[in-house]
Short mmCIF file of C-alpha atoms in Angstrom, two decimals:
data_model
loop_
_atom_site.label_atom_id
_atom_site.label_comp_id
_atom_site.label_asym_id
_atom_site.label_seq_id
_atom_site.Cartn_x
_atom_site.Cartn_y
_atom_site.Cartn_z
CA UNK Q 511 24.96 -69.23 94.88
CA UNK Q 512 27.90 -70.99 93.28
CA UNK Q 513 31.23 -69.74 91.96
CA UNK Q 514 31.08 -71.38 88.57
CA UNK Q 515 30.08 -68.28 86.58
CA UNK Q 516 32.70 -66.22 84.78
CA UNK Q 517 32.40 -63.60 87.47
CA UNK Q 518 30.89 -64.36 90.91
CA UNK Q 519 30.75 -62.36 94.08
CA UNK Q 520 29.86 -63.97 97.38
CA UNK Q 521 28.62 -62.15 100.48
CA UNK Q 522 30.40 -58.94 99.52
CA UNK Q 523 30.16 -56.20 102.17
CA UNK Q 524 31.66 -52.75 102.65
CA UNK Q 525 30.96 -50.13 105.24
CA UNK Q 526 32.30 -46.63 105.92
CA UNK Q 527 32.31 -44.51 109.02
CA UNK Q 528 31.21 -40.95 108.77
CA UNK Q 529 31.16 -37.98 111.09
CA UNK Q 530 33.86 -36.75 113.42
CA UNK Q 531 32.08 -36.30 116.74
CA UNK Q 532 29.20 -38.77 116.36
CA UNK Q 533 30.75 -41.46 114.23
CA UNK Q 534 28.20 -43.40 112.24
CA UNK Q 535 28.67 -46.67 110.33
CA UNK Q 536 27.21 -46.58 106.90
CA UNK Q 537 26.78 -49.93 105.05
CA UNK Q 538 27.63 -49.14 101.42
CA UNK Q 539 27.20 -52.76 100.37
CA UNK Q 540 25.53 -55.44 102.41
CA UNK Q 541 26.05 -59.14 101.84
CA UNK Q 542 25.79 -59.09 98.00
CA UNK Q 543 26.06 -62.31 96.07
CA UNK Q 544 25.60 -62.97 92.35
CA UNK Q 545 27.13 -65.00 89.54
CA UNK Q 546 27.41 -64.08 85.83
CA UNK Q 547 27.76 -67.03 83.35
CA UNK Q 548 30.40 -66.57 80.67
CA UNK Q 549 29.32 -64.61 77.58
CA UNK Q 550 26.25 -63.09 79.26
CA UNK Q 551 25.45 -59.70 80.60
CA UNK Q 552 24.12 -58.88 84.06
CA UNK Q 553 22.81 -55.48 84.98
CA UNK Q 554 22.55 -53.86 88.36
CA UNK Q 555 20.01 -51.11 88.78
CA UNK Q 556 19.37 -48.81 91.68
CA UNK Q 557 19.30 -45.21 92.86
CA UNK Q 558 22.37 -43.07 93.25
CA UNK Q 559 24.40 -44.01 96.33
CA UNK Q 560 22.91 -47.49 96.65
CA UNK Q 561 26.35 -49.11 96.44
CA UNK Q 562 26.47 -50.11 92.75
CA UNK Q 563 29.81 -48.49 91.97
CA UNK Q 564 31.29 -49.67 95.25
CA UNK Q 565 30.62 -53.26 94.13
CA UNK Q 566 32.40 -52.50 90.80
CA UNK Q 567 35.40 -51.07 92.60
CA UNK Q 568 35.59 -53.99 94.96
CA UNK Q 569 35.46 -56.46 92.08
CA UNK Q 570 38.34 -54.54 90.44
CA UNK Q 571 40.34 -54.55 93.66
CA UNK Q 572 40.42 -50.78 93.77
CA UNK Q 573 38.95 -50.89 97.27
CA UNK Q 574 39.17 -53.88 99.57
CA UNK Q 575 35.89 -55.50 100.68
CA UNK Q 576 35.24 -55.78 104.47
CA UNK Q 577 33.84 -59.19 103.97
CA UNK Q 578 33.07 -61.69 101.17
CA UNK Q 579 34.95 -62.74 98.06
CA UNK Q 580 35.20 -62.22 94.32
CA UNK Q 581 35.76 -65.11 91.90
CA UNK Q 582 36.88 -64.84 88.29
CA UNK Q 583 36.44 -68.00 86.30
CA UNK Q 584 36.36 -69.97 89.54
CA UNK Q 585 39.53 -68.41 91.02
CA UNK Q 586 39.27 -66.15 94.06
CA UNK Q 587 40.68 -62.71 93.09
CA UNK Q 588 39.83 -60.71 96.16
CA UNK Q 589 42.67 -60.35 98.67
CA UNK Q 590 45.39 -61.08 96.10
CA UNK Q 591 48.83 -59.53 96.41
CA UNK Q 592 49.62 -56.59 94.05
CA UNK Q 593 51.77 -58.76 91.72
CA UNK Q 594 49.14 -61.47 91.41
CA UNK Q 595 46.37 -58.92 90.98
CA UNK Q 596 48.26 -57.41 88.05
CA UNK Q 597 47.84 -60.61 86.03
CA UNK Q 598 44.13 -60.68 86.92
CA UNK Q 599 43.60 -57.14 85.64
CA UNK Q 600 44.32 -58.33 82.09
CA UNK Q 601 41.24 -60.49 82.35
CA UNK Q 602 38.87 -57.99 83.90
CA UNK Q 603 38.55 -54.36 82.96
CA UNK Q 604 36.36 -51.47 83.97
CA UNK Q 605 34.85 -48.56 81.94
CA UNK Q 606 33.87 -45.56 84.03
CA UNK Q 607 31.06 -43.04 83.76
CA UNK Q 608 33.23 -40.02 82.80
CA UNK Q 609 34.86 -40.75 79.50
CA UNK Q 610 36.77 -37.51 79.10
CA UNK Q 611 38.36 -37.61 82.50
CA UNK Q 612 39.22 -41.32 82.14
CA UNK Q 613 42.25 -40.42 80.02
CA UNK Q 614 45.28 -38.51 81.22
CA UNK Q 615 44.75 -34.87 79.97
CA UNK Q 616 48.39 -34.43 79.22
CA UNK Q 617 48.88 -37.52 77.11
CA UNK Q 618 48.07 -38.08 73.49
CA UNK Q 619 45.35 -40.65 72.83
CA UNK Q 620 47.74 -43.19 71.25
CA UNK Q 621 50.10 -43.02 74.29
CA UNK Q 622 47.17 -43.66 76.68
CA UNK Q 623 45.93 -46.63 74.67
CA UNK Q 624 49.37 -48.12 74.17
CA UNK Q 625 50.13 -47.80 77.89
CA UNK Q 626 47.83 -50.65 78.79
CA UNK Q 627 49.79 -53.02 76.53
CA UNK Q 628 53.12 -51.62 77.83
CA UNK Q 629 52.07 -52.38 81.46
CA UNK Q 630 51.22 -55.95 80.70
CA UNK Q 631 53.87 -56.56 78.01
CA UNK Q 632 51.22 -57.39 75.40
CA UNK Q 633 52.84 -57.74 71.99
CA UNK Q 634 56.46 -56.81 71.29
CA UNK Q 635 57.50 -53.37 70.09
CA UNK Q 636 55.55 -50.21 69.39
CA UNK Q 637 54.78 -51.06 65.72
CA UNK Q 638 53.01 -54.33 66.65
CA UNK Q 639 51.11 -52.54 69.44
CA UNK Q 640 50.09 -49.67 67.19
CA UNK Q 641 48.84 -52.18 64.60
CA UNK Q 642 46.64 -53.82 67.26
CA UNK Q 643 45.23 -50.42 68.34
CA UNK Q 644 44.56 -49.60 64.64
CA UNK Q 645 42.56 -52.87 64.38
CA UNK Q 646 40.54 -52.06 67.49
CA UNK Q 647 39.90 -48.48 66.42
CA UNK Q 648 38.59 -49.74 63.16
CA UNK Q 649 36.32 -52.25 65.00
CA UNK Q 650 35.00 -49.40 67.14
CA UNK Q 651 34.51 -47.02 64.29
CA UNK Q 652 37.23 -44.66 65.35
CA UNK Q 653 39.62 -42.81 63.00
CA UNK Q 654 43.35 -43.19 63.47
CA UNK Q 655 43.77 -39.41 63.11
CA UNK Q 656 42.60 -39.33 66.83
CA UNK Q 657 45.95 -40.92 67.75
CA UNK Q 658 47.71 -37.59 67.96
CA UNK Q 659 44.96 -35.67 69.71
CA UNK Q 660 44.59 -34.93 73.42
CA UNK Q 661 41.48 -35.88 75.51
CA UNK Q 662 40.07 -32.36 75.45
CA UNK Q 663 40.17 -32.34 71.64
CA UNK Q 664 37.78 -35.28 71.26
CA UNK Q 665 34.04 -35.79 71.96
CA UNK Q 666 32.56 -37.75 74.82
CA UNK Q 667 31.46 -40.53 72.56
CA UNK Q 668 34.87 -40.83 70.99
CA UNK Q 669 36.56 -40.78 74.45
CA UNK Q 670 34.32 -43.65 75.67
CA UNK Q 671 35.06 -45.72 72.57
CA UNK Q 672 38.77 -45.04 73.12
CA UNK Q 673 38.56 -46.20 76.70
CA UNK Q 674 36.77 -49.36 75.51
CA UNK Q 675 39.52 -49.90 72.88
CA UNK Q 676 42.17 -49.44 75.58
CA UNK Q 677 40.46 -52.10 77.76
CA UNK Q 678 40.16 -54.42 74.76
CA UNK Q 679 43.87 -54.25 73.98
CA UNK Q 680 44.31 -56.53 77.00
CA UNK Q 681 41.80 -59.05 75.61
CA UNK Q 682 39.83 -59.24 78.89
CA UNK Q 683 37.18 -61.85 79.62
CA UNK Q 684 34.99 -59.55 81.66
CA UNK Q 685 34.14 -55.88 81.23
CA UNK Q 686 32.58 -53.92 84.08
CA UNK Q 687 30.58 -51.05 82.70
CA UNK Q 688 29.94 -48.46 85.39
CA UNK Q 689 27.26 -46.16 83.92
CA UNK Q 690 29.23 -46.07 80.70
CA UNK Q 691 26.74 -43.96 78.75
CA UNK Q 692 25.06 -41.78 81.39
CA UNK Q 693 27.19 -38.75 80.44
CA UNK Q 694 26.54 -39.10 76.71
CA UNK Q 695 23.84 -37.81 74.34
CA UNK Q 696 20.98 -40.25 73.62
CA UNK Q 697 22.10 -40.99 70.10
CA UNK Q 698 25.68 -41.64 71.15
CA UNK Q 699 24.42 -43.65 74.07
CA UNK Q 700 22.54 -46.02 71.71
CA UNK Q 701 25.57 -46.28 69.42
CA UNK Q 702 27.90 -47.21 72.29
CA UNK Q 703 25.49 -49.80 73.65
CA UNK Q 704 24.97 -51.35 70.23
CA UNK Q 705 28.73 -51.50 69.82
CA UNK Q 706 29.17 -53.21 73.17
CA UNK Q 707 26.57 -55.83 72.15
CA UNK Q 708 28.39 -56.49 68.89
CA UNK Q 709 31.62 -56.83 70.75
CA UNK Q 710 30.05 -59.24 73.16
CA UNK Q 711 28.97 -61.43 70.30
CA UNK Q 712 32.31 -61.14 68.48
CA UNK Q 713 34.54 -61.63 71.47
CA UNK Q 714 32.41 -63.65 73.85
CA UNK Q 715 32.76 -61.02 76.56
CA UNK Q 716 30.99 -61.21 79.93
CA UNK Q 717 29.49 -57.89 81.11
CA UNK Q 718 28.48 -56.38 84.41
CA UNK Q 719 26.54 -53.29 83.50
CA UNK Q 720 25.78 -50.80 86.28
CA UNK Q 721 23.11 -48.23 85.53
CA UNK Q 722 20.22 -46.31 87.02
CA UNK Q 723 18.38 -46.61 83.69
CA UNK Q 724 16.13 -49.71 83.74
CA UNK Q 725 15.33 -49.32 80.04
CA UNK Q 726 19.04 -49.65 79.12
CA UNK Q 727 19.45 -52.67 81.39
CA UNK Q 728 16.32 -54.43 80.03
CA UNK Q 729 17.57 -54.00 76.46
CA UNK Q 730 21.23 -54.92 77.20
CA UNK Q 731 21.26 -57.59 79.93
CA UNK Q 732 20.25 -61.17 80.30
CA UNK Q 733 19.70 -60.84 84.02
CA UNK Q 734 19.02 -57.80 86.12
CA UNK Q 735 19.66 -57.21 89.85
CA UNK Q 736 17.95 -54.51 91.83
CA UNK Q 737 19.85 -52.74 94.57
CA UNK Q 738 18.73 -50.43 97.34
CA UNK Q 739 20.44 -49.35 100.54
CA UNK Q 740 23.54 -51.44 99.69
CA UNK Q 741 21.62 -54.72 99.41
CA UNK Q 742 20.79 -56.69 96.30
CA UNK Q 743 17.11 -57.26 96.93
CA UNK Q 744 16.06 -59.10 93.81
CA UNK Q 745 17.56 -60.69 90.69
CA UNK Q 746 15.83 -62.15 87.66
CA UNK Q 747 15.56 -62.15 83.92
CA UNK Q 748 14.20 -58.98 82.26
CA UNK Q 749 10.75 -60.62 82.01
CA UNK Q 750 10.75 -61.57 85.71
CA UNK Q 751 11.78 -58.08 86.75
CA UNK Q 752 9.40 -56.23 84.47
CA UNK Q 753 6.34 -58.51 84.69
CA UNK Q 754 6.59 -60.24 88.09
CA UNK Q 755 8.59 -57.96 90.46
CA UNK Q 756 8.52 -59.36 93.97
CA UNK Q 757 9.92 -56.55 96.07
CA UNK Q 758 8.04 -53.27 96.66
CA UNK Q 759 11.12 -51.27 95.70
CA UNK Q 760 11.39 -53.18 92.38
CA UNK Q 761 7.71 -52.62 91.75
CA UNK Q 762 8.12 -48.88 92.33
CA UNK Q 763 11.16 -48.80 90.00
CA UNK Q 764 9.32 -50.69 87.22
CA UNK Q 765 6.24 -48.46 87.69
CA UNK Q 766 8.38 -45.32 87.29
CA UNK Q 767 10.00 -46.93 84.20
CA UNK Q 768 6.52 -47.47 82.61
CA UNK Q 769 5.33 -44.07 83.69
CA UNK Q 770 7.24 -42.57 80.78
CA UNK A 1131 27.93 -32.67 75.97
CA UNK A 1132 29.29 -31.80 72.54
CA UNK A 1133 28.23 -28.27 73.04
CA UNK A 1134 29.93 -28.04 76.40
CA UNK A 1135 33.06 -29.62 74.87
CA UNK A 1136 33.16 -26.96 72.24
CA UNK A 1137 32.74 -24.22 74.78
CA UNK A 1138 35.63 -25.58 76.82
CA UNK A 1139 37.80 -25.76 73.71
CA UNK A 1140 36.81 -22.25 72.79
CA UNK A 1141 37.94 -21.01 76.24
CA UNK A 1142 41.17 -22.88 75.76
CA UNK A 1143 41.72 -21.33 72.35
CA UNK A 1144 40.97 -17.86 73.74
CA UNK A 1145 43.33 -18.55 76.53
CA UNK A 1146 46.06 -19.54 74.13
CA UNK A 1147 45.66 -16.23 72.40
CA UNK A 1148 45.91 -14.37 75.74
CA UNK A 1149 46.58 -10.72 75.28
CA UNK A 1150 50.23 -9.89 75.81
CA UNK A 1151 50.48 -7.26 78.53
CA UNK A 1152 52.97 -4.43 78.12
CA UNK A 1153 53.99 -4.91 81.81
CA UNK A 1154 54.84 -8.53 81.17
CA UNK A 1155 56.99 -7.64 78.17
CA UNK A 1156 58.83 -4.94 80.19
CA UNK A 1157 59.40 -7.44 83.04
CA UNK A 1158 60.63 -10.11 80.65
CA UNK A 1159 63.00 -7.67 78.89
CA UNK A 1160 64.28 -6.42 82.25
CA UNK A 1161 64.85 -9.93 83.47
CA UNK A 1162 66.66 -10.96 80.28
CA UNK A 1163 68.74 -7.79 80.41
CA UNK A 1164 69.77 -8.43 84.09
CA UNK A 1165 70.54 -12.07 83.32
CA UNK A 1166 72.66 -11.24 80.27
CA UNK A 1167 74.58 -8.50 82.07
CA UNK A 1168 75.24 -10.86 85.00
CA UNK A 1169 76.28 -13.65 82.67
CA UNK A 1170 78.63 -11.47 80.61
CA UNK A 1171 79.82 -9.32 83.48
CA UNK A 1172 83.51 -10.24 82.94
CA UNK A 1173 83.25 -8.92 79.37
CA UNK A 1174 81.02 -5.87 80.08
CA UNK A 1175 82.28 -4.55 83.42
CA UNK A 1176 84.55 -1.46 82.93
CA UNK A 1177 86.71 -2.35 85.97
CA UNK A 1178 87.74 -5.36 88.10
CA UNK A 1179 85.11 -5.47 90.90
CA UNK A 1180 87.83 -6.27 93.47
CA UNK A 1181 90.32 -3.59 92.39
CA UNK A 1182 91.05 -1.03 95.12
CA UNK A 1183 91.81 2.57 94.28
CA UNK A 1184 92.02 4.61 97.45
CA UNK A 1185 92.76 7.84 95.51
CA UNK A 1186 89.27 7.70 93.97
CA UNK A 1187 87.35 6.45 97.04
CA UNK A 1188 83.72 7.61 97.57
CA UNK A 1189 83.54 9.40 94.30
CA UNK A 1190 80.03 10.46 93.19
CA UNK A 1191 78.83 9.30 89.69
CA UNK A 1192 81.14 10.72 86.97
CA UNK A 1193 82.26 9.84 83.48
CA UNK A 1194 84.99 7.44 84.64
CA UNK A 1195 82.76 5.73 87.19
CA UNK A 1196 79.14 5.95 86.07
CA UNK A 1197 77.78 4.97 89.49
CA UNK A 1198 80.66 6.31 91.48
CA UNK A 1199 83.06 4.33 93.73
CA UNK A 1200 82.75 2.85 97.20
CA UNK A 1201 84.78 3.49 100.43
CA UNK A 1202 87.87 1.73 99.09
CA UNK A 1203 87.63 3.03 95.55
CA UNK A 1204 86.04 0.02 93.83
CA UNK A 1205 83.83 0.78 90.83
CA UNK A 1206 80.14 0.51 91.87
CA UNK A 1207 78.92 -0.20 88.33
CA UNK A 1208 81.32 -3.15 87.93
CA UNK A 1209 80.31 -4.51 91.32
CA UNK A 1210 76.61 -4.16 90.39
CA UNK A 1211 77.21 -6.11 87.19
CA UNK A 1212 78.89 -8.90 89.10
CA UNK A 1213 76.56 -8.62 92.06
CA UNK A 1214 73.58 -10.44 90.57
CA UNK A 1215 75.49 -13.56 89.64
CA UNK A 1216 75.93 -15.07 93.14
CA UNK A 1217 72.49 -13.99 94.39
CA UNK A 1218 70.68 -15.43 91.34
CA UNK A 1219 72.72 -18.62 91.30
CA UNK A 1220 72.20 -19.17 94.99
CA UNK A 1221 68.50 -18.34 94.85
CA UNK A 1222 68.03 -20.69 91.89
CA UNK A 1223 69.97 -23.52 93.56
CA UNK A 1224 68.14 -23.13 96.88
CA UNK A 1225 64.74 -22.96 95.16
CA UNK A 1226 65.61 -25.92 92.91
CA UNK A 1227 66.69 -28.02 95.95
CA UNK A 1228 63.62 -27.00 97.99
CA UNK A 1229 61.37 -27.84 95.04
CA UNK A 1230 62.91 -31.30 94.61
CA UNK A 1231 62.68 -32.11 98.28
CA UNK A 1232 59.18 -30.61 98.64
CA UNK A 1233 57.87 -32.43 95.56
CA UNK A 1234 59.11 -35.83 96.72
CA UNK A 1235 57.71 -35.38 100.22
CA UNK A 1236 54.39 -33.86 99.01
CA UNK A 1237 53.87 -36.59 96.40
CA UNK A 1238 54.42 -39.35 99.01
CA UNK A 1239 52.05 -37.66 101.53
CA UNK A 1240 49.37 -36.86 98.99
CA UNK A 1241 49.42 -40.17 97.13
CA UNK A 1242 49.73 -42.65 99.96
CA UNK A 1243 47.67 -40.70 102.55
CA UNK A 1244 46.90 -42.32 105.85
CA UNK A 1245 49.57 -42.49 108.52
CA UNK A 1246 52.35 -41.48 106.08
CA UNK A 1247 50.45 -38.23 105.38
CA UNK A 1248 49.75 -37.64 109.08
CA UNK A 1249 53.41 -37.84 109.98
CA UNK A 1250 54.57 -35.70 107.05
CA UNK A 1251 51.84 -33.06 107.67
CA UNK A 1252 52.84 -32.85 111.42
CA UNK A 1253 56.50 -32.33 110.46
CA UNK A 1254 55.53 -29.77 107.84
CA UNK A 1255 53.46 -27.87 110.34
CA UNK A 1256 56.42 -27.63 112.73
CA UNK A 1257 58.67 -26.29 109.89
CA UNK A 1258 55.97 -23.89 108.75
CA UNK A 1259 55.48 -22.56 112.25
CA UNK A 1260 59.09 -21.42 112.50
CA UNK A 1261 59.65 -17.91 111.24
CA UNK A 1262 61.83 -18.12 108.09
CA UNK A 1263 64.39 -15.46 108.82
CA UNK A 1264 64.79 -16.54 112.44
CA UNK A 1265 65.43 -20.08 111.29
CA UNK A 1266 67.93 -18.90 108.75
CA UNK A 1267 69.78 -16.78 111.30
CA UNK A 1268 69.84 -19.73 113.69
CA UNK A 1269 71.27 -22.11 111.13
CA UNK A 1270 73.81 -19.56 109.90
CA UNK A 1271 74.72 -18.98 113.61
CA UNK A 1272 75.11 -22.73 114.30
CA UNK A 1273 76.98 -23.65 111.09
CA UNK A 1274 78.85 -20.40 110.67
CA UNK A 1275 78.20 -17.91 107.88
CA UNK A 1276 78.85 -18.91 104.30
CA UNK A 1277 77.26 -20.29 101.19
CA UNK A 1278 76.65 -23.84 102.41
CA UNK A 1279 74.81 -22.75 105.56
CA UNK A 1280 72.83 -20.18 103.63
CA UNK A 1281 71.77 -22.82 101.12
CA UNK A 1282 70.80 -25.23 103.88
CA UNK A 1283 68.90 -22.48 105.68
CA UNK A 1284 66.97 -21.56 102.55
CA UNK A 1285 66.12 -25.16 101.71
CA UNK A 1286 65.01 -25.97 105.30
CA UNK A 1287 62.77 -22.94 105.44
CA UNK A 1288 61.15 -23.22 101.98
CA UNK A 1289 60.59 -26.93 101.15
CA UNK A 1290 57.33 -26.90 103.08
CA UNK A 1291 55.72 -24.47 100.60
CA UNK A 1292 56.32 -26.90 97.74
CA UNK A 1293 55.40 -29.94 99.76
CA UNK A 1294 52.03 -28.56 100.86
CA UNK A 1295 51.11 -27.45 97.37
CA UNK A 1296 52.18 -30.75 95.77
CA UNK A 1297 50.41 -32.79 98.49
CA UNK A 1298 47.13 -30.90 97.84
CA UNK A 1299 47.41 -31.28 94.07
CA UNK A 1300 48.25 -34.96 94.26
CA UNK A 1301 45.32 -35.59 96.61
CA UNK A 1302 43.08 -33.91 94.06
CA UNK A 1303 44.57 -35.72 91.07
CA UNK A 1304 44.42 -39.17 92.68
CA UNK A 1305 40.68 -38.83 92.80
CA UNK A 1306 40.50 -38.32 89.01
CA UNK A 1307 38.96 -41.06 86.97
CA UNK A 1308 42.10 -41.41 84.87
CA UNK A 1309 44.14 -42.35 87.90
CA UNK A 1310 41.54 -44.91 89.02
CA UNK A 1311 41.47 -46.17 85.37
CA UNK A 1312 45.26 -46.62 85.45
CA UNK A 1313 45.02 -48.59 88.65
CA UNK A 1314 42.30 -50.68 86.97
CA UNK A 1315 44.65 -51.26 84.07
CA UNK A 1316 47.26 -52.60 86.51
CA UNK A 1317 49.67 -49.59 86.53
CA UNK A 1318 51.92 -49.53 89.64
CA UNK A 1319 52.18 -46.61 92.02
CA UNK A 1320 55.57 -45.47 90.68
CA UNK A 1321 54.27 -45.36 87.15
CA UNK A 1322 51.16 -43.42 88.17
CA UNK A 1323 53.21 -41.00 90.23
CA UNK A 1324 56.04 -40.39 87.88
CA UNK A 1325 54.41 -40.66 84.45
CA UNK A 1326 50.95 -39.36 85.17
CA UNK A 1327 50.64 -37.31 88.35
CA UNK A 1328 54.07 -35.73 88.03
CA UNK A 1329 53.51 -34.18 84.58
CA UNK A 1330 50.13 -32.97 85.63
CA UNK A 1331 51.78 -31.04 88.46
CA UNK A 1332 54.32 -29.17 86.32
CA UNK A 1333 52.16 -26.05 85.79
CA UNK A 1334 51.51 -25.50 89.54
CA UNK A 1335 55.15 -26.28 90.45
CA UNK A 1336 56.45 -23.85 87.82
CA UNK A 1337 54.30 -21.10 89.22
CA UNK A 1338 55.46 -21.57 92.80
CA UNK A 1339 59.05 -21.95 91.62
CA UNK A 1340 58.94 -18.66 89.85
CA UNK A 1341 57.41 -16.89 92.88
CA UNK A 1342 59.80 -18.51 95.34
CA UNK A 1343 62.87 -17.69 93.41
CA UNK A 1344 62.16 -13.97 93.86
CA UNK A 1345 61.68 -14.41 97.64
CA UNK A 1346 64.80 -16.64 97.84
CA UNK A 1347 66.78 -13.86 96.16
CA UNK A 1348 65.58 -11.38 98.73
CA UNK A 1349 66.53 -13.82 101.48
CA UNK A 1350 70.01 -14.18 100.05
CA UNK A 1351 70.35 -10.38 99.93
CA UNK A 1352 69.00 -10.08 103.52
CA UNK A 1353 71.33 -12.72 104.91
CA UNK A 1354 74.32 -11.21 103.13
CA UNK A 1355 73.26 -7.79 104.51
CA UNK A 1356 73.23 -9.22 107.95
CA UNK A 1357 76.71 -10.69 107.39
CA UNK A 1358 75.41 -14.33 107.49
CA UNK A 1359 75.54 -15.13 103.77
CA UNK A 1360 78.01 -14.03 101.17
CA UNK A 1361 81.01 -12.32 102.70
CA UNK A 1362 82.95 -9.23 101.66
CA UNK A 1363 84.71 -8.57 99.36
CA UNK A 1364 82.38 -10.70 97.21
CA UNK A 1365 80.57 -8.37 94.83
CA UNK A 1366 76.94 -9.05 95.91
CA UNK A 1367 74.05 -6.65 96.15
CA UNK A 1368 73.22 -7.57 99.75
CA UNK A 1369 76.89 -7.22 100.75
CA UNK A 1370 77.11 -3.92 98.90
CA UNK A 1371 74.14 -2.46 100.86
CA UNK A 1372 75.68 -3.67 104.11
CA UNK A 1373 79.02 -2.08 103.22
CA UNK A 1374 77.26 1.17 102.20
CA UNK A 1375 75.78 1.75 105.66
CA UNK A 1376 78.63 3.92 106.97
CA UNK A 1377 78.91 6.08 103.88
CA UNK A 1378 75.28 6.13 102.81
CA UNK A 1379 74.76 9.80 103.68
CA UNK A 1380 77.87 10.89 101.88
CA UNK A 1381 77.36 8.83 98.68
CA UNK A 1382 73.73 7.65 98.59
CA UNK A 1383 74.36 5.81 95.26
CA UNK A 1384 76.34 3.16 97.16
CA UNK A 1385 73.09 1.82 98.67
CA UNK A 1386 70.63 3.03 96.07
CA UNK A 1387 72.19 1.16 93.15
CA UNK A 1388 72.19 -2.39 94.59
CA UNK A 1389 68.81 -1.66 96.26
CA UNK A 1390 67.29 -0.67 92.98
CA UNK A 1391 68.70 -3.78 91.35
CA UNK A 1392 67.22 -6.09 94.03
CA UNK A 1393 63.85 -4.43 93.63
CA UNK A 1394 63.94 -4.56 89.78
CA UNK A 1395 65.01 -8.18 89.67
CA UNK A 1396 62.52 -9.46 92.25
CA UNK A 1397 59.70 -7.28 90.76
CA UNK A 1398 60.38 -8.60 87.19
CA UNK A 1399 60.39 -12.22 88.43
CA UNK A 1400 57.22 -11.62 90.42
CA UNK A 1401 55.41 -10.03 87.48
CA UNK A 1402 56.37 -12.95 85.24
CA UNK A 1403 55.32 -15.46 87.90
CA UNK A 1404 51.95 -13.78 88.17
CA UNK A 1405 51.56 -13.86 84.40
CA UNK A 1406 52.46 -17.54 84.37
CA UNK A 1407 49.96 -18.27 87.13
CA UNK A 1408 47.15 -16.34 85.32
CA UNK A 1409 47.85 -18.33 82.20
CA UNK A 1410 48.30 -21.75 83.65
CA UNK A 1411 45.59 -21.60 86.35
CA UNK A 1412 42.78 -20.85 83.93
CA UNK A 1413 43.98 -23.65 81.64
CA UNK A 1414 44.15 -26.07 84.53
CA UNK A 1415 40.56 -25.17 85.54
CA UNK A 1416 39.31 -25.80 82.03
CA UNK A 1417 41.02 -29.16 81.82
CA UNK A 1418 39.61 -30.21 85.20
CA UNK A 1419 36.27 -28.47 84.56
CA UNK A 1420 34.19 -31.56 83.68
#
């Protein structure tokens, strides 16, 4: 496994202890390595609690890994100091599962979106920043009348597109999508995924899509990794995973996918 | 999802149109009345609250003195009008200071967690374990009676209530996706705490502030009654009750009038605090309901 992809992780591990009297060590992520070439999408599939989201949070530096390293465009980003990490965050952004709770409930939409640019000093002055947000809203099919609304006054699909717009204001190279559509209706889900595909082509984004839905991953991603019990047990192209699965767990997952 | 969203919005709309309770209106009117009378006491009071008139001492209520006079002939009504000013001001100042201190400590403990939280929680537990009034008497005893020691005593005994509430709320809020999202965006701890977590705490803090101000007022009255707070001849309700002890049987109005005022004021504040809690709590649940 080399580090020459846009996003690479090497031997990433994280464990937690649980219990008060009988303390047990639980391996959330065990020695996970993968690399995503620039402009491509990799998917990670697995059951709930298999460590998919823990990987996403470790890549983002939201939780420190016990072992291993994360590389962005060849540069190690794990273990950076807060100041250095801030510059990295412009290049790598995350979209969470719960769109409505991803925005501060007491802030208007426009304030939440502008904040990302304020933090990083992207563009000068509010007018320029607002103009950029308007451009992105148009690209994502959002109306600017949403600017003055609060998160509880918009739909889940709108909220998720707003969160994507907020991430795009920073012009990132990589987007981590942690179950971005699992809380949305099927039609909105398809719309968001199509939109993300279009954005990838237009902006050359690199994606790491985390989902339990193999169908979504097969349609969206160039390569798919299968996770169980914290370990990445198999990676391959969608054809390899669907037609020639090697691991028994992957076979079971594919069989359950075809059962519908 | 859309359907659920609409339902939540519906609840919110219904909540906004909350039925106005007659009790709440009464309490609000009473509070405003007491505040206005206290504020404009120098203009409204028929007599100087310090003016002695031994010829008319211990007079029962009459046309010249609507609530009678005390043992040294001072007009009880005038003293009642002035009496709320000090108590209210002191209660508000003490509660405001406790709130500021409690919020800062609670935010630090809740947000940073770990050892910082352990130390702060241990200290809070010690403070919470000490009976409030005993602590107040001890501080007043050590520092001498007066406004400063009473303020200090009130702050020392009541910051923990704010700190514990804020700590719990911050711990809950920092788990929210929007906080994690902000960290992902590169927002620093101060920005998250002051611009995002802080404003989301206002509702809860306001409720506890309103509740605590009533109990702080009672504490001011109690300490003044015990001779550890405001001192005679200051026109204060607690001091007035204390002064009335010797002549209570002869002129009951001396103790009844300030007693009724303390009850009315704390009752109206409590009723309004309850109304505020009912209103803000449901709203908070709806916002966090997803």
